[in-house]
Coordinates of C-alpha atoms and ligand atoms in Angstrom, one line a residue:
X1 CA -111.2 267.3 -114.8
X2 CA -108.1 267.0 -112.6
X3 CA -104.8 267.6 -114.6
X4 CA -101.6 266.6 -113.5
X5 CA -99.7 268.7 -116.0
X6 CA -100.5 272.3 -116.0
X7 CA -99.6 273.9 -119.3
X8 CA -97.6 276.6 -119.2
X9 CA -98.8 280.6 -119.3
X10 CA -98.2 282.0 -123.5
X11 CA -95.4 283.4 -123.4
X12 CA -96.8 286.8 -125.1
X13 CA -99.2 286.6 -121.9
X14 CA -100.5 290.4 -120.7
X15 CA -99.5 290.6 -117.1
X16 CA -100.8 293.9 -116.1
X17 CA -103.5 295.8 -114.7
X18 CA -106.5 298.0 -115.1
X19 CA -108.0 301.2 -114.4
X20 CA -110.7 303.2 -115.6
X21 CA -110.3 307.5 -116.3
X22 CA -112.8 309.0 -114.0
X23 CA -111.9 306.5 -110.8
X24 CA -108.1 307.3 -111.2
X25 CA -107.5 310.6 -113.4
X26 CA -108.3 313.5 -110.7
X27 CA -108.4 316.9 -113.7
X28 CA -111.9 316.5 -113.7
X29 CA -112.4 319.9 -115.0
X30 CA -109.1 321.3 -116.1
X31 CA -107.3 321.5 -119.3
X32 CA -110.1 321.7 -121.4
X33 CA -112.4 318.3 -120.3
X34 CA -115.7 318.8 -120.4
X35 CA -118.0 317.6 -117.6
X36 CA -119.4 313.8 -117.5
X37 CA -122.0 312.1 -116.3
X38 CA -119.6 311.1 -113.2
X39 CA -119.0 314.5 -112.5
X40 CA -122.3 316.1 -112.2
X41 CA -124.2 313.2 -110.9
X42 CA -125.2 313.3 -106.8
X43 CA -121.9 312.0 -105.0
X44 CA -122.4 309.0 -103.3
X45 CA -122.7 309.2 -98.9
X46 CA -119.6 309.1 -97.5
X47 CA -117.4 309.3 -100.4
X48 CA -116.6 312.6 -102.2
X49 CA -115.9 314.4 -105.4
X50 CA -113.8 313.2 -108.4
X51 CA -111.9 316.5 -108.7
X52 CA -108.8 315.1 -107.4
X53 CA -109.2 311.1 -107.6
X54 CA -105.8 309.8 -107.5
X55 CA -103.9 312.8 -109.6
X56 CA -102.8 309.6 -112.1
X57 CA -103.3 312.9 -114.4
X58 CA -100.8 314.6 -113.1
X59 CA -98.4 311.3 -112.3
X60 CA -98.7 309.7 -114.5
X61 CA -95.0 308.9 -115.2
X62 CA -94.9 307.7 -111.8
X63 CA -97.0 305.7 -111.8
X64 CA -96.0 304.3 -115.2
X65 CA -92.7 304.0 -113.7
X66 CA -94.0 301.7 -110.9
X67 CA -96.1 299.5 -113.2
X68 CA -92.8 298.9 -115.4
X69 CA -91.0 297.8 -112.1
X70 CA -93.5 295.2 -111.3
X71 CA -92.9 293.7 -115.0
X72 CA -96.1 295.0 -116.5
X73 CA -96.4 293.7 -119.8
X74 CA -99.4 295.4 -120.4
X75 CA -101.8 298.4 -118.5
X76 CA -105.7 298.8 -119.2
X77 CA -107.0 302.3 -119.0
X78 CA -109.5 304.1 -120.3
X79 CA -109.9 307.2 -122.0
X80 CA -112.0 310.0 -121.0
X81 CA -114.5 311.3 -123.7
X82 CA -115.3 314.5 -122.4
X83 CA -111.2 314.7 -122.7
X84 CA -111.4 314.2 -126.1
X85 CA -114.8 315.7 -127.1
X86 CA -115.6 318.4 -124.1
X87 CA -119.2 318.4 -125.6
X88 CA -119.3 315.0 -126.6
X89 CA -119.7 315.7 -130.3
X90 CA -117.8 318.3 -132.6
X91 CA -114.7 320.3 -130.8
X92 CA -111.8 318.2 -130.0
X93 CA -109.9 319.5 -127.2
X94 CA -105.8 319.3 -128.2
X95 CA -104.7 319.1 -124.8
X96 CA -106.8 315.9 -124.2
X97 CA -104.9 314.3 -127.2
X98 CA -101.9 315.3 -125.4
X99 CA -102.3 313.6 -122.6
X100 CA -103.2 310.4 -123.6
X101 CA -100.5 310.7 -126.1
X102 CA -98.2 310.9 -123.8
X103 CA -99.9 308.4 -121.4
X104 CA -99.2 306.2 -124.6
X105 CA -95.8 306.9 -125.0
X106 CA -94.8 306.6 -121.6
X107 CA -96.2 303.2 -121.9
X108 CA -94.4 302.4 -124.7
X109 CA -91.3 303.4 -123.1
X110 CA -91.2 300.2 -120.8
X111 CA -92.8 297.9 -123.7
X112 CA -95.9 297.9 -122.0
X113 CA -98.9 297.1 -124.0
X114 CA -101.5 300.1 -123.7
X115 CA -105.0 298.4 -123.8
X116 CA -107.6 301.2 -124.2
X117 CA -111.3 301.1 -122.8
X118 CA -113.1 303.7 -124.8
X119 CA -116.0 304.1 -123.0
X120 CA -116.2 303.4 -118.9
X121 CA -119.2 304.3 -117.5
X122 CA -118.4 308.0 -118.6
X123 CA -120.9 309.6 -120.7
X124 CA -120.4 313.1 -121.3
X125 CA -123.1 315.7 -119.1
X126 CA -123.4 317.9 -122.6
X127 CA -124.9 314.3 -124.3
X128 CA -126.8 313.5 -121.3
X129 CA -128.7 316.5 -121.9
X130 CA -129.3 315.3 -125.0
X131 CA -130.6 312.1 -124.1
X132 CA -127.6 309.7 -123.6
X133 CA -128.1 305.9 -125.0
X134 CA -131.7 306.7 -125.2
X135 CA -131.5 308.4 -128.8
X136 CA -130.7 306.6 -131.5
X137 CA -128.0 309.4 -132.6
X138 CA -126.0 308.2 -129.8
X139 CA -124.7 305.5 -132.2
X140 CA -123.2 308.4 -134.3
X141 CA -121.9 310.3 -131.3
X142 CA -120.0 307.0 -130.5
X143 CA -118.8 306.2 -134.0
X144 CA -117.3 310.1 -134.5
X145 CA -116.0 309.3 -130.7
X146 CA -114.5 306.1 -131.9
X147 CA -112.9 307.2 -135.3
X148 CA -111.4 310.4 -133.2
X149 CA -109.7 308.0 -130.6
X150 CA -108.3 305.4 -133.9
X151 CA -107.4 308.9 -135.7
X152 CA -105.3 309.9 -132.8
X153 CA -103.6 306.7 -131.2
X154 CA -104.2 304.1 -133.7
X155 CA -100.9 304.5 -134.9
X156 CA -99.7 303.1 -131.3
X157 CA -102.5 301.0 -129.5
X158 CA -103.0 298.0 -130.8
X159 CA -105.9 296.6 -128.4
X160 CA -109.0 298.6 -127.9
X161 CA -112.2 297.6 -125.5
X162 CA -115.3 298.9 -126.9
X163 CA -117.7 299.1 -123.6
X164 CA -116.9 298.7 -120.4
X165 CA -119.7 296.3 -118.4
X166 CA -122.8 297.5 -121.1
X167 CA -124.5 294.8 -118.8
X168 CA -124.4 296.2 -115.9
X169 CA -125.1 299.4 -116.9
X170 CA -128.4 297.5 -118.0
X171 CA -128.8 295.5 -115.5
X172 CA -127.8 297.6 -112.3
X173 CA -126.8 301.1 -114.2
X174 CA -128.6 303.1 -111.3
X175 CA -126.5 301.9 -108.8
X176 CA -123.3 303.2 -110.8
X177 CA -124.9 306.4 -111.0
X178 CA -124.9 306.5 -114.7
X179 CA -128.3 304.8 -116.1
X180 CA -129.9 308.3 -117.9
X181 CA -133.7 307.4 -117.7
X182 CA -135.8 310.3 -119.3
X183 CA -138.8 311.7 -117.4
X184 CA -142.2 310.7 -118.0
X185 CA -140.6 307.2 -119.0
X186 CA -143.9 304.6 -118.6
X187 CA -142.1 301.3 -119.5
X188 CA -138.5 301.1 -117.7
X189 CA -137.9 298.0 -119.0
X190 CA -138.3 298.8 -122.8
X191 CA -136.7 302.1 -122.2
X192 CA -133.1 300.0 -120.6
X193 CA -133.3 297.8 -123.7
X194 CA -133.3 300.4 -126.1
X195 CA -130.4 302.4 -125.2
X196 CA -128.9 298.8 -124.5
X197 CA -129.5 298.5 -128.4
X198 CA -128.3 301.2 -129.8
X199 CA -125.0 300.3 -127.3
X200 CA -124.7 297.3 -129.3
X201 CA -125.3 298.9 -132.6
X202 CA -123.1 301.5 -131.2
X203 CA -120.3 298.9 -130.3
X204 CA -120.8 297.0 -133.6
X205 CA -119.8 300.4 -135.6
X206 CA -117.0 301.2 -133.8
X207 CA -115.8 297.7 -134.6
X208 CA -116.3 298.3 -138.0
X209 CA -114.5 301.5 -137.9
X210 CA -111.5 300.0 -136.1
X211 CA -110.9 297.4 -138.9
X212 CA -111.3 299.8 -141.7
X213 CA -108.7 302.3 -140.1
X214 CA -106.4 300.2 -138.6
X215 CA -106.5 296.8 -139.9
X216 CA -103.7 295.3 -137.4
X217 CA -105.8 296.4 -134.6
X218 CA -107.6 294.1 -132.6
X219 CA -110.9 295.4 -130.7
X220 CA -113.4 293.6 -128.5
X221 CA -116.1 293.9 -125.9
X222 CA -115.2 294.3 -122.1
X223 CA -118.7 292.9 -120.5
X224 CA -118.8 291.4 -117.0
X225 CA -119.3 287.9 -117.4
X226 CA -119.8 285.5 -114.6
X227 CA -122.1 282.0 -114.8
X228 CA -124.9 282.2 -112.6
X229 CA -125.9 278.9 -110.6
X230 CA -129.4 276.9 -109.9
X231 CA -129.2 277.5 -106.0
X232 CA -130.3 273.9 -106.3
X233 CA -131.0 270.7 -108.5
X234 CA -134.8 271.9 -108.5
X235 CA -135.7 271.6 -112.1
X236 CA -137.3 274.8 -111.6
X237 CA -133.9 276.7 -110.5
X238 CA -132.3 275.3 -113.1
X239 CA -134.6 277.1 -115.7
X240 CA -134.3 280.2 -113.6
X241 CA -130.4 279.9 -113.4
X242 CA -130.5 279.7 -117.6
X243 CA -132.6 282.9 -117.6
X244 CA -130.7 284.8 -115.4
X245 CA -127.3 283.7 -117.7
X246 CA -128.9 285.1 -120.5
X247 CA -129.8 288.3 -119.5
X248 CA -126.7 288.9 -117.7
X249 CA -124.4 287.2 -119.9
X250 CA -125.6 285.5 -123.3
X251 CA -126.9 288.3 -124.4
X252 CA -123.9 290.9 -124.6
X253 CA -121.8 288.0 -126.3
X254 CA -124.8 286.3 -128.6
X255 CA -124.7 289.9 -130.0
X256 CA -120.9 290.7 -129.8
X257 CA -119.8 287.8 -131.2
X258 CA -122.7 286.8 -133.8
X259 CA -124.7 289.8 -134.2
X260 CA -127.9 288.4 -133.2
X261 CA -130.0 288.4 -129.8
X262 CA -130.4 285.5 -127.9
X263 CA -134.0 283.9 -128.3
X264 CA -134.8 283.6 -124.8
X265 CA -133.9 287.4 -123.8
X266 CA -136.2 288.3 -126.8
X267 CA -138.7 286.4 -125.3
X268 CA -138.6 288.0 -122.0
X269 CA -138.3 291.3 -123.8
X270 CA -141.7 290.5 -125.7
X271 CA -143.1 289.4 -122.5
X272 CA -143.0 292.8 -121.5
X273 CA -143.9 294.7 -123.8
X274 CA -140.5 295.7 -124.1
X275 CA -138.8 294.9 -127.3
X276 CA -136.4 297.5 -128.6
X277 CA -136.7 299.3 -131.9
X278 CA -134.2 297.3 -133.9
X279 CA -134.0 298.7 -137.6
X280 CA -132.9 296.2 -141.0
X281 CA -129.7 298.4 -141.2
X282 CA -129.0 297.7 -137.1
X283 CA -128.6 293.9 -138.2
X284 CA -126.6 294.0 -140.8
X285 CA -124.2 296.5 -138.9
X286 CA -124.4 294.0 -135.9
X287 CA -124.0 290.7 -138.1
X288 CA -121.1 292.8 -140.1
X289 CA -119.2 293.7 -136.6
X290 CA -116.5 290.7 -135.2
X291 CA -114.6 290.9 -132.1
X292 CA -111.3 289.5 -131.7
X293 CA -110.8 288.5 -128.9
X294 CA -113.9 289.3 -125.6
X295 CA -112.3 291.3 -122.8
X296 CA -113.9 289.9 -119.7
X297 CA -114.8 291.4 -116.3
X298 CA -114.9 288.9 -113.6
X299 CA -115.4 289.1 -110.0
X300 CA -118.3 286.6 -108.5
X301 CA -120.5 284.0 -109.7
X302 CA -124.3 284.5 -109.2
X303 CA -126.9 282.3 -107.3
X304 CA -130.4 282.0 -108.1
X305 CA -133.6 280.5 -107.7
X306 CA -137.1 280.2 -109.2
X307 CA -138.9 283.3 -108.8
X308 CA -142.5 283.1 -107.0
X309 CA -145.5 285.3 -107.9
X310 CA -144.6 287.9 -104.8
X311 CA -141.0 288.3 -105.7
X312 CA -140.1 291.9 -106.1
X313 CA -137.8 293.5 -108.3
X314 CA -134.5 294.6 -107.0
X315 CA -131.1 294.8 -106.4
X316 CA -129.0 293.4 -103.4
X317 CA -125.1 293.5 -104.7
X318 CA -124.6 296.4 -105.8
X319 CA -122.7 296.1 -109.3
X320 CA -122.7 292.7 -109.0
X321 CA -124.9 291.0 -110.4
X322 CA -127.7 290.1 -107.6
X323 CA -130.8 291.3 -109.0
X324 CA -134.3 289.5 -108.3
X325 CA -136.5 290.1 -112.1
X326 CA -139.7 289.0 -111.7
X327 CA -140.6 286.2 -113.9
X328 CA -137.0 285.4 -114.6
X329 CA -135.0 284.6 -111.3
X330 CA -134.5 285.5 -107.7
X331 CA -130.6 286.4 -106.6
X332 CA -130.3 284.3 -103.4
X333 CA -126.6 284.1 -101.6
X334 CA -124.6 281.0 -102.4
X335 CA -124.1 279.0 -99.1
X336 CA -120.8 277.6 -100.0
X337 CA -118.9 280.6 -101.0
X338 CA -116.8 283.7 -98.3
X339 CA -117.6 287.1 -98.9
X340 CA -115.4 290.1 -99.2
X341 CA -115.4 292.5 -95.9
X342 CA -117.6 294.4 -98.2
X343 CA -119.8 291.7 -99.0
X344 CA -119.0 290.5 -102.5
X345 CA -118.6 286.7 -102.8
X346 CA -115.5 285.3 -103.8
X347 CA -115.2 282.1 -106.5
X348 CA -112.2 280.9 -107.9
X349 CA -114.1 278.1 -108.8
X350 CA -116.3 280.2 -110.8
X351 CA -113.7 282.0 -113.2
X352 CA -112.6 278.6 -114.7
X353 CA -115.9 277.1 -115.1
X354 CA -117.0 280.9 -116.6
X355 CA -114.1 280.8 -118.6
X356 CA -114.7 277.1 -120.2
X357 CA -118.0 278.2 -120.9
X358 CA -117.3 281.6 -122.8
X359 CA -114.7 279.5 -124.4
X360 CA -117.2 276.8 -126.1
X361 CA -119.5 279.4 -126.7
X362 CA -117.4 281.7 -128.9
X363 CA -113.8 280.3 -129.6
X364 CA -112.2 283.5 -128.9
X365 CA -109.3 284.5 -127.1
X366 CA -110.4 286.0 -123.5
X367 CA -107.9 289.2 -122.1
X368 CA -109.2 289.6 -118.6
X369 CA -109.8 293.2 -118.7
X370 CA -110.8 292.8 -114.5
X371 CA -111.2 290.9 -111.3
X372 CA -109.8 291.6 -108.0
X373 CA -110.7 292.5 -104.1
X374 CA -111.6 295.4 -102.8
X375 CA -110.5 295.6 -99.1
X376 CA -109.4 298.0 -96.6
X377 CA -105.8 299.1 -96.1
X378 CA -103.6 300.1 -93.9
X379 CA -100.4 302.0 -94.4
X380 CA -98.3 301.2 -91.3
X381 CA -95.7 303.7 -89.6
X382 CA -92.8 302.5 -92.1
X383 CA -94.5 302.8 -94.9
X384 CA -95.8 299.1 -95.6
X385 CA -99.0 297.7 -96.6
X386 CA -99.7 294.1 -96.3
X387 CA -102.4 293.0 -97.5
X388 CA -102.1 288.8 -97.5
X389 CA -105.7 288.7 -98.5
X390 CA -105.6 290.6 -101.8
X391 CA -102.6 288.2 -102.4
X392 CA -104.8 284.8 -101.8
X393 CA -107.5 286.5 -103.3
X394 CA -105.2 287.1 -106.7
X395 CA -103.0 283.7 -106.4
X396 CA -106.7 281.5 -106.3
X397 CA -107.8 283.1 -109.2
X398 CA -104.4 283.0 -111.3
X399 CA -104.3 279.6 -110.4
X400 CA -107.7 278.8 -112.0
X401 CA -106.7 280.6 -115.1
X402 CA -103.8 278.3 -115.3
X403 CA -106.1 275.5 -114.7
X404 CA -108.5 276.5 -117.4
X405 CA -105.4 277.0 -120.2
X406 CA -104.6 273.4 -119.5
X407 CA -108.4 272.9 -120.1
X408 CA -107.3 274.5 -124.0
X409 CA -109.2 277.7 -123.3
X410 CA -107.1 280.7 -125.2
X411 CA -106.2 283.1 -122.4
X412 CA -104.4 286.3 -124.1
X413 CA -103.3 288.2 -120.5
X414 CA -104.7 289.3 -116.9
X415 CA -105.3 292.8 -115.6
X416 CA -106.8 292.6 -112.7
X417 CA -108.6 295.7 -111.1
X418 CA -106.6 297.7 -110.1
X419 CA -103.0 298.8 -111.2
X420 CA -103.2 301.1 -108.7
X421 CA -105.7 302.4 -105.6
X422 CA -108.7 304.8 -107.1
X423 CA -111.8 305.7 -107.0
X424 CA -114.5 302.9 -106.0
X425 CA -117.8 303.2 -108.3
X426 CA -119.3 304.3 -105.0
X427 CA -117.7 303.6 -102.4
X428 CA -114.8 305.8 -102.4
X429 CA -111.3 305.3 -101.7
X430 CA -111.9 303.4 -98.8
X431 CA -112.5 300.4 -100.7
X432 CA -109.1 299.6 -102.4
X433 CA -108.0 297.1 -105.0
X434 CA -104.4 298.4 -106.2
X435 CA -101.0 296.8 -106.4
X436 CA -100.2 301.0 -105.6
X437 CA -101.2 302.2 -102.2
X438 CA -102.1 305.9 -103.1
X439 CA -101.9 308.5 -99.6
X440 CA -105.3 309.8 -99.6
X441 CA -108.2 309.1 -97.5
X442 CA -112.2 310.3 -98.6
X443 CA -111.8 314.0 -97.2
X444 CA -108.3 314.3 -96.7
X445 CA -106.4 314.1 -100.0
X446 CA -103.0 313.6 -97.6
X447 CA -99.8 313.6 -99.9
X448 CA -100.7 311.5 -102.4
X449 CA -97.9 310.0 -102.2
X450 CA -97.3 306.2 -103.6
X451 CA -96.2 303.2 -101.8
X452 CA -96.0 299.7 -102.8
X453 CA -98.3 296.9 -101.6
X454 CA -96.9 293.7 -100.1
X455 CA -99.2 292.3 -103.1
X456 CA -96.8 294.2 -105.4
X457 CA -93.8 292.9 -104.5
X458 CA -95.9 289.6 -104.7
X459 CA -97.1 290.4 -108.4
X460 CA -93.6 291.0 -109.9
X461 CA -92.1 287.8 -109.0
X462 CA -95.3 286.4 -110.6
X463 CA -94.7 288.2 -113.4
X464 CA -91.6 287.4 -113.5
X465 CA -91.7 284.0 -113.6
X466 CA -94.6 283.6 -116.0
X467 CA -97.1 282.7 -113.3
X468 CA -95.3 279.5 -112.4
X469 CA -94.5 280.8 -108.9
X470 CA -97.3 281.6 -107.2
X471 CA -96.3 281.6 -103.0
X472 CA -95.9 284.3 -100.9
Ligands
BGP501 C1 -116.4 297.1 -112.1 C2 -116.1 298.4 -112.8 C3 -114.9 299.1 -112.3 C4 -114.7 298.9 -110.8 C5 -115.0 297.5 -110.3 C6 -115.0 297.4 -108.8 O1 -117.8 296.9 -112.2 O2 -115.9 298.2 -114.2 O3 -115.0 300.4 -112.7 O4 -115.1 300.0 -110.0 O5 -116.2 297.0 -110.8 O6 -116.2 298.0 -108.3 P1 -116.3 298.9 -107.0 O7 -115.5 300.0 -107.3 O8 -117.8 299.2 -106.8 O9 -115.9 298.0 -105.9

């Protein structure tokens, strides 16, 4: 559909940014937080601890303060649960509370809307122990979690994200370091689709619990969601393109948004011999649960093709979402698309056609909760970064969302990934995706010191004029 008259940007539109606790925090052990999964797990080559990260813990006002001067209108972070809960379960540490109060209020201070992620990719070491996602209790863990976080800042954050990417923690979890798979496990597969389940179970309470606590509060899912294409107009890579939609896509909405799961993962699932334990009471909690809106992840489309008889299993893009499964789908590259320098492909394209899509599907309002480059900066002698590639990189993709509000999808806001430079899932700080150039290098921690990005001056005067000026 070609328009000729763009509609304009809601006025109420979310301009902001994201970030996630354990890429930007630093604090990792101090003031009471416990130890997650992030922090114990085997630090990835080349990149090194999160002790430090990007100190947002300790500057926080400053960087507040810089996200205000770009016009944020709203900031997505997410809030540490070993902060909270050092153990996971029982003790809640005060001084955690207090920082994400103030975190909050600072926030608030420059009318800038605090979106909160409650769990990214952060599961507490003490819980790991006890068998993460793989137990059912973990639903309870996550619900006391929940109700401590609505108990606390309820009273101030109106728009909470349950899970951060549960799909590729399924999908690819391994390769974010965080995937807890328990010794002596026989059947992988079944074993990844359980503690999937009890995510969703898990999700669905805290949904629950949000609209019993704080009924004006609005809550949602934060999946990554990208269509994935038939690598041709082969019949056959067509049916391989729908499998690999569902089981990277369909089936965290399907169960979001209607509390069922989608017929042709179950299928797969039963295929293998890996069908999760899924108890009465799960379904009526999951049919019970409604989002209000989907928080959506997006950074590149997917590619497939019909799987043949010697096709491994495996993953090629790291988090993103290029995995071969045997009998459903092999990830090939997609000829017509440019790649990132570090190797992700790049779609504009494919976030409006995603975004119709989730639109028909479920008639919600979509926040993008991410999307972005990762690139490598430089900070010249005076102090400048310019990065002209992040700027294209942004501009093709707000341009599409404009294009896709004019289609009559309902768009709530953009936070792209990430307010500010931080910790890559495992690449380090080498690969950078903020509006904030932060002064520290992999082994050097520098000064720390901030600096604004070409892209931020860039950013404000989109902000500014509600995304109808786009140029450099
Ligand atoms: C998403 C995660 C983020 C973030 C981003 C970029 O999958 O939700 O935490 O890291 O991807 O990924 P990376 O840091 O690997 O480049």
């Amino acid at each position: 559909m070609l328009h000729k008259n763009l509609k304009p940007f809601p006025d109420d539109f979310f301009w902001g940014a994201s970030s996630s606790a354990y890429q930007v925090e630093g604090a990792a052990l101090i003031d009471g937080k416990g130890p997650s999964c992030q922090d114990v797990k085997e630090i990835p080559e080349g990149t090194s601890d999160l002790s430090v990260s990007v100190d947002h813990y300790h500057r926080y006002k400053e960087d507040i303060a810089l996200m205000a001067e770009m016009g944020f209108k709203s900031y997505r972070f997410s809030i540490s649960w070993t902060r909270i809960l050092p153990e996971g379960t029982g003790k809640v540490n005060a001084q955690g509370i207090e920082f994400y109060n103030n975190l909050i209020d600072e926030c608030l201070k420059y009318d800038i809307e605090p979106i909160v992620t409650m769990f990214h990719f952060d599961m507490p070491a003490a819980l790991d122990e006890r068998g993460s996602w793989s137990k059912r209790e973990s639903i309870d863990w996550f619900a006391e979690f929940a109700t401590v976080l609505f108990e606390n800042f309820g009273d101030r954050v109106k728009y909470w994200l349950t899970i951060n990417e549960q799909n590729m923690l399924t999908l690819v979890g391994p390769v974010i370091g965080t995937l807890h798979i328990p010794e002596g496990t026989t059947n992988k597969t079944k074993e990844i689709y359980q503690q999937n389940h009890h995510q969703l179970v898990a999700q669905a309470k805290a949904m629950q619990i949000c609209h019993q606590m704080l009924p004006q509060a609005k809550i949602g899912p934060a999946p990554n969601i990208a269509l994935v294409y038939a690598a041709s107009s082969k019949p056959e890579d067509v049916i391989a393109s729908q499998n690999f939609n569902v089981i990277r896509n369909w089936l965290y909405l399907d169960a979001a948004v209607y509390g069922v799961y989608n017929n042709l993962v179950w299928s797969y699932l039963e295929e293998n011999d890996a069908t999760p334990h899924v108890t009465k009471e799960d379904l009526t909690i999951m049919k019970a649960a409604k989002p209000d809106f989907l928080g959506i992840n997006y950074y590149n489309t997917a590619t497939v093709e019909a799987v043949s008889e010697s096709d491994v299993d495996g993953v090629t893009g790291d988090q993103q979402s290029r995995r071969t499964i045997p009998g459903i789908a092999k990830a090939v590259l997609n000829p017509n698309l440019v790649t990132t320098e570090f190797g992700w492909e790049i779609d504009p394209l494919g976030f409006r056609s995603t975004l119709r899509e989730i639109y028909s599907r479920y008639r919600l309002p979509i926040l993008i909760t991410e999307n972005g480059l990762g690139a490598y900066d430089t900070l010249t002698e005076d102090g400048k970064i310019h990065d002209p590639y992040r700027i294209d990189y942004l501009r093709h993709h707000i341009e599409q969302i404009h294009l896709a509000i004019t289609d009559g999808v309902e768009m709530m806001g953009y936070n792209p990934w990430s307010a500010i430079d931080l910790i890559s899932t495992h690449e380090g700080i080498k690969k950078r995706y903020g509006f904030i150039y932060v002064d520290r290098d992999d082994f050097d921690l520098k000064t720390l010191n901030r600096y604004r990005k070409d892209s931020f001056f860039w950013y404000q005067k989109v902000i500014a004029t509600k995304g109808q000026d786009l140029t450099n």
